[in-house]
Amino acid sequence: MSLYAAVAVSGFRRHSTYRVATAAGIFTNTVFGLIMAYTYIALWDQRPHLGGYDQSMAITYVWIGQALFITVAVMGGGFQDELIERIRSGDVAIDLYRPADLQAWWLASDLGRAAFHLIGRGIVPMLFGALFFDLTLPGSPLTWVFSLVSVAIGVVVSFALRYLVVLSAFWLMDGGGVTTISGLATMFFSGMLLPLNVFPGTLGEVARLLPWSALLQVPADIFLGVHTGFGLVRALAFQAGWAVVLLGAGRGLQAVATRKVVVQGG
């Protein structure tokens, strides 16, 4: 465990060196937050309590989304490009023979990345939103704690989804197309564009059952107090369930890919 803890710390430090990029990201998240906040204000003026949110909750949802956009890597990034290139070049064969689990190594690194971005690019936009808008903030410290737990699980689900995308490069050799499709699916089904609660009928029901909802919709609803009591337990279990299933799928696909490398190497 000390090895993977060190990898996570290394991932945090690595991303903390990009200070100019972080400042630019904070500015971008804040600007997009303003645009989306005023768009939501106009929408909720016409449709009060749309999706079960009042206007304050809807605006809060916007700033939660901006705080988590990079944290849960909605449009991909993090380890993806690096690992895909290692697969394409064949360097991943060295990684597979190391006395460290490939999936656990990159998960630890991604947790470090996410922790930095939650602090570096999440807090400032959220504070800006709180200063200029009437946000719905948790009144209980426990809600803050459960929200952070939910975000952490959401990061794991995000990693597991992206890891499956990366492993496709063992057969496709170029993960660019799959990465792009995955990013678009994540943008739509995570609730980044609109809360999944406002999706109509069957589309909304299906969207809320898909793993992408664990990235933003579930953490946001916990933060907003939509999930309480047994509903909170069920929401966290939903996220954890997807994390276990997707990590298991990644481990299984990794085993198949490892056999493929061994056969080709032999």
JSON list of N, CA and C in Angstrom, two decimals, residues 25-60:
[
{"chain": "A", "resi": 25, "resn": "GLY", "atom": "N", "xyz": [-7.05, 27.27, -16.07]},
{"chain": "A", "resi": 25, "resn": "GLY", "atom": "CA", "xyz": [-8.20, 26.39, -15.87]},
{"chain": "A", "resi": 25, "resn": "GLY", "atom": "C", "xyz": [-9.21, 27.00, -14.90]},
{"chain": "A", "resi": 26, "resn": "ILE", "atom": "N", "xyz": [-8.71, 27.63, -13.85]},
{"chain": "A", "resi": 26, "resn": "ILE", "atom": "CA", "xyz": [-9.61, 28.30, -12.90]},
{"chain": "A", "resi": 26, "resn": "ILE", "atom": "C", "xyz": [-10.40, 29.39, -13.60]},
{"chain": "A", "resi": 27, "resn": "PHE", "atom": "N", "xyz": [-9.70, 30.18, -14.42]},
{"chain": "A", "resi": 27, "resn": "PHE", "atom": "CA", "xyz": [-10.36, 31.26, -15.17]},
{"chain": "A", "resi": 27, "resn": "PHE", "atom": "C", "xyz": [-11.42, 30.69, -16.11]},
{"chain": "A", "resi": 28, "resn": "THR", "atom": "N", "xyz": [-11.06, 29.62, -16.83]},
{"chain": "A", "resi": 28, "resn": "THR", "atom": "CA", "xyz": [-12.00, 29.00, -17.78]},
{"chain": "A", "resi": 28, "resn": "THR", "atom": "C", "xyz": [-13.22, 28.44, -17.08]},
{"chain": "A", "resi": 29, "resn": "ASN", "atom": "N", "xyz": [-13.00, 27.72, -15.98]},
{"chain": "A", "resi": 29, "resn": "ASN", "atom": "CA", "xyz": [-14.13, 27.16, -15.23]},
{"chain": "A", "resi": 29, "resn": "ASN", "atom": "C", "xyz": [-15.05, 28.25, -14.70]},
{"chain": "A", "resi": 30, "resn": "THR", "atom": "N", "xyz": [-14.46, 29.35, -14.26]},
{"chain": "A", "resi": 30, "resn": "THR", "atom": "CA", "xyz": [-15.26, 30.44, -13.71]},
{"chain": "A", "resi": 30, "resn": "THR", "atom": "C", "xyz": [-16.09, 31.11, -14.79]},
{"chain": "A", "resi": 31, "resn": "VAL", "atom": "N", "xyz": [-15.47, 31.35, -15.95]},
{"chain": "A", "resi": 31, "resn": "VAL", "atom": "CA", "xyz": [-16.20, 31.98, -17.06]},
{"chain": "A", "resi": 31, "resn": "VAL", "atom": "C", "xyz": [-17.35, 31.09, -17.53]},
{"chain": "A", "resi": 32, "resn": "PHE", "atom": "N", "xyz": [-17.06, 29.81, -17.73]},
{"chain": "A", "resi": 32, "resn": "PHE", "atom": "CA", "xyz": [-18.12, 28.90, -18.16]},
{"chain": "A", "resi": 32, "resn": "PHE", "atom": "C", "xyz": [-19.19, 28.76, -17.08]},
{"chain": "A", "resi": 33, "resn": "GLY", "atom": "N", "xyz": [-18.77, 28.82, -15.82]},
{"chain": "A", "resi": 33, "resn": "GLY", "atom": "CA", "xyz": [-19.74, 28.79, -14.74]},
{"chain": "A", "resi": 33, "resn": "GLY", "atom": "C", "xyz": [-20.69, 29.97, -14.80]},
{"chain": "A", "resi": 34, "resn": "LEU", "atom": "N", "xyz": [-20.17, 31.16, -15.08]},
{"chain": "A", "resi": 34, "resn": "LEU", "atom": "CA", "xyz": [-21.01, 32.34, -15.22]},
{"chain": "A", "resi": 34, "resn": "LEU", "atom": "C", "xyz": [-22.00, 32.20, -16.38]},
{"chain": "A", "resi": 35, "resn": "ILE", "atom": "N", "xyz": [-21.50, 31.74, -17.52]},
{"chain": "A", "resi": 35, "resn": "ILE", "atom": "CA", "xyz": [-22.37, 31.56, -18.69]},
{"chain": "A", "resi": 35, "resn": "ILE", "atom": "C", "xyz": [-23.49, 30.59, -18.38]},
{"chain": "A", "resi": 36, "resn": "MET", "atom": "N", "xyz": [-23.12, 29.45, -17.78]},
{"chain": "A", "resi": 36, "resn": "MET", "atom": "CA", "xyz": [-24.13, 28.43, -17.50]},
{"chain": "A", "resi": 36, "resn": "MET", "atom": "C", "xyz": [-25.08, 28.87, -16.38]},
{"chain": "A", "resi": 37, "resn": "ALA", "atom": "N", "xyz": [-24.56, 29.61, -15.40]},
{"chain": "A", "resi": 37, "resn": "ALA", "atom": "CA", "xyz": [-25.41, 30.07, -14.30]},
{"chain": "A", "resi": 37, "resn": "ALA", "atom": "C", "xyz": [-26.51, 30.98, -14.81]},
{"chain": "A", "resi": 38, "resn": "TYR", "atom": "N", "xyz": [-26.17, 31.92, -15.68]},
{"chain": "A", "resi": 38, "resn": "TYR", "atom": "CA", "xyz": [-27.19, 32.84, -16.20]},
{"chain": "A", "resi": 38, "resn": "TYR", "atom": "C", "xyz": [-28.13, 32.12, -17.18]},
{"chain": "A", "resi": 39, "resn": "THR", "atom": "N", "xyz": [-27.62, 31.10, -17.86]},
{"chain": "A", "resi": 39, "resn": "THR", "atom": "CA", "xyz": [-28.50, 30.29, -18.71]},
{"chain": "A", "resi": 39, "resn": "THR", "atom": "C", "xyz": [-29.51, 29.53, -17.86]},
{"chain": "A", "resi": 40, "resn": "TYR", "atom": "N", "xyz": [-29.02, 28.97, -16.75]},
{"chain": "A", "resi": 40, "resn": "TYR", "atom": "CA", "xyz": [-29.92, 28.25, -15.84]},
{"chain": "A", "resi": 40, "resn": "TYR", "atom": "C", "xyz": [-30.93, 29.20, -15.20]},
{"chain": "A", "resi": 41, "resn": "ILE", "atom": "N", "xyz": [-30.50, 30.41, -14.88]},
{"chain": "A", "resi": 41, "resn": "ILE", "atom": "CA", "xyz": [-31.43, 31.38, -14.29]},
{"chain": "A", "resi": 41, "resn": "ILE", "atom": "C", "xyz": [-32.58, 31.66, -15.26]},
{"chain": "A", "resi": 42, "resn": "ALA", "atom": "N", "xyz": [-32.25, 31.85, -16.54]},
{"chain": "A", "resi": 42, "resn": "ALA", "atom": "CA", "xyz": [-33.28, 32.09, -17.54]},
{"chain": "A", "resi": 42, "resn": "ALA", "atom": "C", "xyz": [-34.21, 30.89, -17.68]},
{"chain": "A", "resi": 43, "resn": "LEU", "atom": "N", "xyz": [-33.64, 29.69, -17.66]},
{"chain": "A", "resi": 43, "resn": "LEU", "atom": "CA", "xyz": [-34.44, 28.48, -17.81]},
{"chain": "A", "resi": 43, "resn": "LEU", "atom": "C", "xyz": [-35.35, 28.27, -16.60]},
{"chain": "A", "resi": 44, "resn": "TRP", "atom": "N", "xyz": [-34.79, 28.46, -15.39]},
{"chain": "A", "resi": 44, "resn": "TRP", "atom": "CA", "xyz": [-35.60, 28.23, -14.19]},
{"chain": "A", "resi": 44, "resn": "TRP", "atom": "C", "xyz": [-36.61, 29.35, -13.94]},
{"chain": "A", "resi": 45, "resn": "ASP", "atom": "N", "xyz": [-36.36, 30.53, -14.54]},
{"chain": "A", "resi": 45, "resn": "ASP", "atom": "CA", "xyz": [-37.38, 31.58, -14.48]},
{"chain": "A", "resi": 45, "resn": "ASP", "atom": "C", "xyz": [-38.64, 31.14, -15.23]},
{"chain": "A", "resi": 46, "resn": "GLN", "atom": "N", "xyz": [-38.41, 30.40, -16.32]},
{"chain": "A", "resi": 46, "resn": "GLN", "atom": "CA", "xyz": [-39.55, 29.93, -17.13]},
{"chain": "A", "resi": 46, "resn": "GLN", "atom": "C", "xyz": [-40.13, 28.64, -16.58]},
{"chain": "A", "resi": 47, "resn": "ARG", "atom": "N", "xyz": [-39.28, 27.80, -15.98]},
{"chain": "A", "resi": 47, "resn": "ARG", "atom": "CA", "xyz": [-39.74, 26.50, -15.47]},
{"chain": "A", "resi": 47, "resn": "ARG", "atom": "C", "xyz": [-39.28, 26.33, -14.02]},
{"chain": "A", "resi": 48, "resn": "PRO", "atom": "N", "xyz": [-39.91, 27.04, -13.09]},
{"chain": "A", "resi": 48, "resn": "PRO", "atom": "CA", "xyz": [-39.53, 26.90, -11.67]},
{"chain": "A", "resi": 48, "resn": "PRO", "atom": "C", "xyz": [-39.65, 25.45, -11.20]},
{"chain": "A", "resi": 49, "resn": "HIS", "atom": "N", "xyz": [-38.70, 25.03, -10.38]},
{"chain": "A", "resi": 49, "resn": "HIS", "atom": "CA", "xyz": [-38.69, 23.67, -9.80]},
{"chain": "A", "resi": 49, "resn": "HIS", "atom": "C", "xyz": [-38.53, 22.59, -10.87]},
{"chain": "A", "resi": 50, "resn": "LEU", "atom": "N", "xyz": [-37.93, 22.94, -11.99]},
{"chain": "A", "resi": 50, "resn": "LEU", "atom": "CA", "xyz": [-37.63, 21.95, -13.03]},
{"chain": "A", "resi": 50, "resn": "LEU", "atom": "C", "xyz": [-36.71, 20.88, -12.47]},
{"chain": "A", "resi": 51, "resn": "GLY", "atom": "N", "xyz": [-37.07, 19.63, -12.68]},
{"chain": "A", "resi": 51, "resn": "GLY", "atom": "CA", "xyz": [-36.26, 18.52, -12.19]},
{"chain": "A", "resi": 51, "resn": "GLY", "atom": "C", "xyz": [-36.23, 18.39, -10.68]},
{"chain": "A", "resi": 52, "resn": "GLY", "atom": "N", "xyz": [-37.14, 19.10, -9.99]},
{"chain": "A", "resi": 52, "resn": "GLY", "atom": "CA", "xyz": [-37.15, 19.04, -8.54]},
{"chain": "A", "resi": 52, "resn": "GLY", "atom": "C", "xyz": [-36.21, 20.02, -7.87]},
{"chain": "A", "resi": 53, "resn": "TYR", "atom": "N", "xyz": [-35.51, 20.86, -8.66]},
{"chain": "A", "resi": 53, "resn": "TYR", "atom": "CA", "xyz": [-34.61, 21.86, -8.12]},
{"chain": "A", "resi": 53, "resn": "TYR", "atom": "C", "xyz": [-35.31, 23.23, -8.11]},
{"chain": "A", "resi": 54, "resn": "ASP", "atom": "N", "xyz": [-35.06, 24.01, -7.08]},
{"chain": "A", "resi": 54, "resn": "ASP", "atom": "CA", "xyz": [-35.43, 25.42, -7.19]},
{"chain": "A", "resi": 54, "resn": "ASP", "atom": "C", "xyz": [-34.25, 26.14, -7.87]},
{"chain": "A", "resi": 55, "resn": "GLN", "atom": "N", "xyz": [-34.40, 27.44, -8.10]},
{"chain": "A", "resi": 55, "resn": "GLN", "atom": "CA", "xyz": [-33.37, 28.15, -8.86]},
{"chain": "A", "resi": 55, "resn": "GLN", "atom": "C", "xyz": [-32.02, 28.15, -8.13]},
{"chain": "A", "resi": 56, "resn": "SER", "atom": "N", "xyz": [-32.05, 28.31, -6.82]},
{"chain": "A", "resi": 56, "resn": "SER", "atom": "CA", "xyz": [-30.80, 28.31, -6.05]},
{"chain": "A", "resi": 56, "resn": "SER", "atom": "C", "xyz": [-30.08, 26.97, -6.18]},
{"chain": "A", "resi": 57, "resn": "MET", "atom": "N", "xyz": [-30.81, 25.87, -6.10]},
{"chain": "A", "resi": 57, "resn": "MET", "atom": "CA", "xyz": [-30.22, 24.54, -6.24]},
{"chain": "A", "resi": 57, "resn": "MET", "atom": "C", "xyz": [-29.65, 24.35, -7.64]},
{"chain": "A", "resi": 58, "resn": "ALA", "atom": "N", "xyz": [-30.37, 24.84, -8.65]},
{"chain": "A", "resi": 58, "resn": "ALA", "atom": "CA", "xyz": [-29.91, 24.71, -10.03]},
{"chain": "A", "resi": 58, "resn": "ALA", "atom": "C", "xyz": [-28.59, 25.45, -10.24]},
{"chain": "A", "resi": 59, "resn": "ILE", "atom": "N", "xyz": [-28.50, 26.67, -9.71]},
{"chain": "A", "resi": 59, "resn": "ILE", "atom": "CA", "xyz": [-27.27, 27.45, -9.86]},
{"chain": "A", "resi": 59, "resn": "ILE", "atom": "C", "xyz": [-26.13, 26.78, -9.09]},
{"chain": "A", "resi": 60, "resn": "THR", "atom": "N", "xyz": [-26.43, 26.25, -7.92]},
{"chain": "A", "resi": 60, "resn": "THR", "atom": "CA", "xyz": [-25.42, 25.53, -7.14]},
{"chain": "A", "resi": 60, "resn": "THR", "atom": "C", "xyz": [-24.91, 24.34, -7.94]}
]
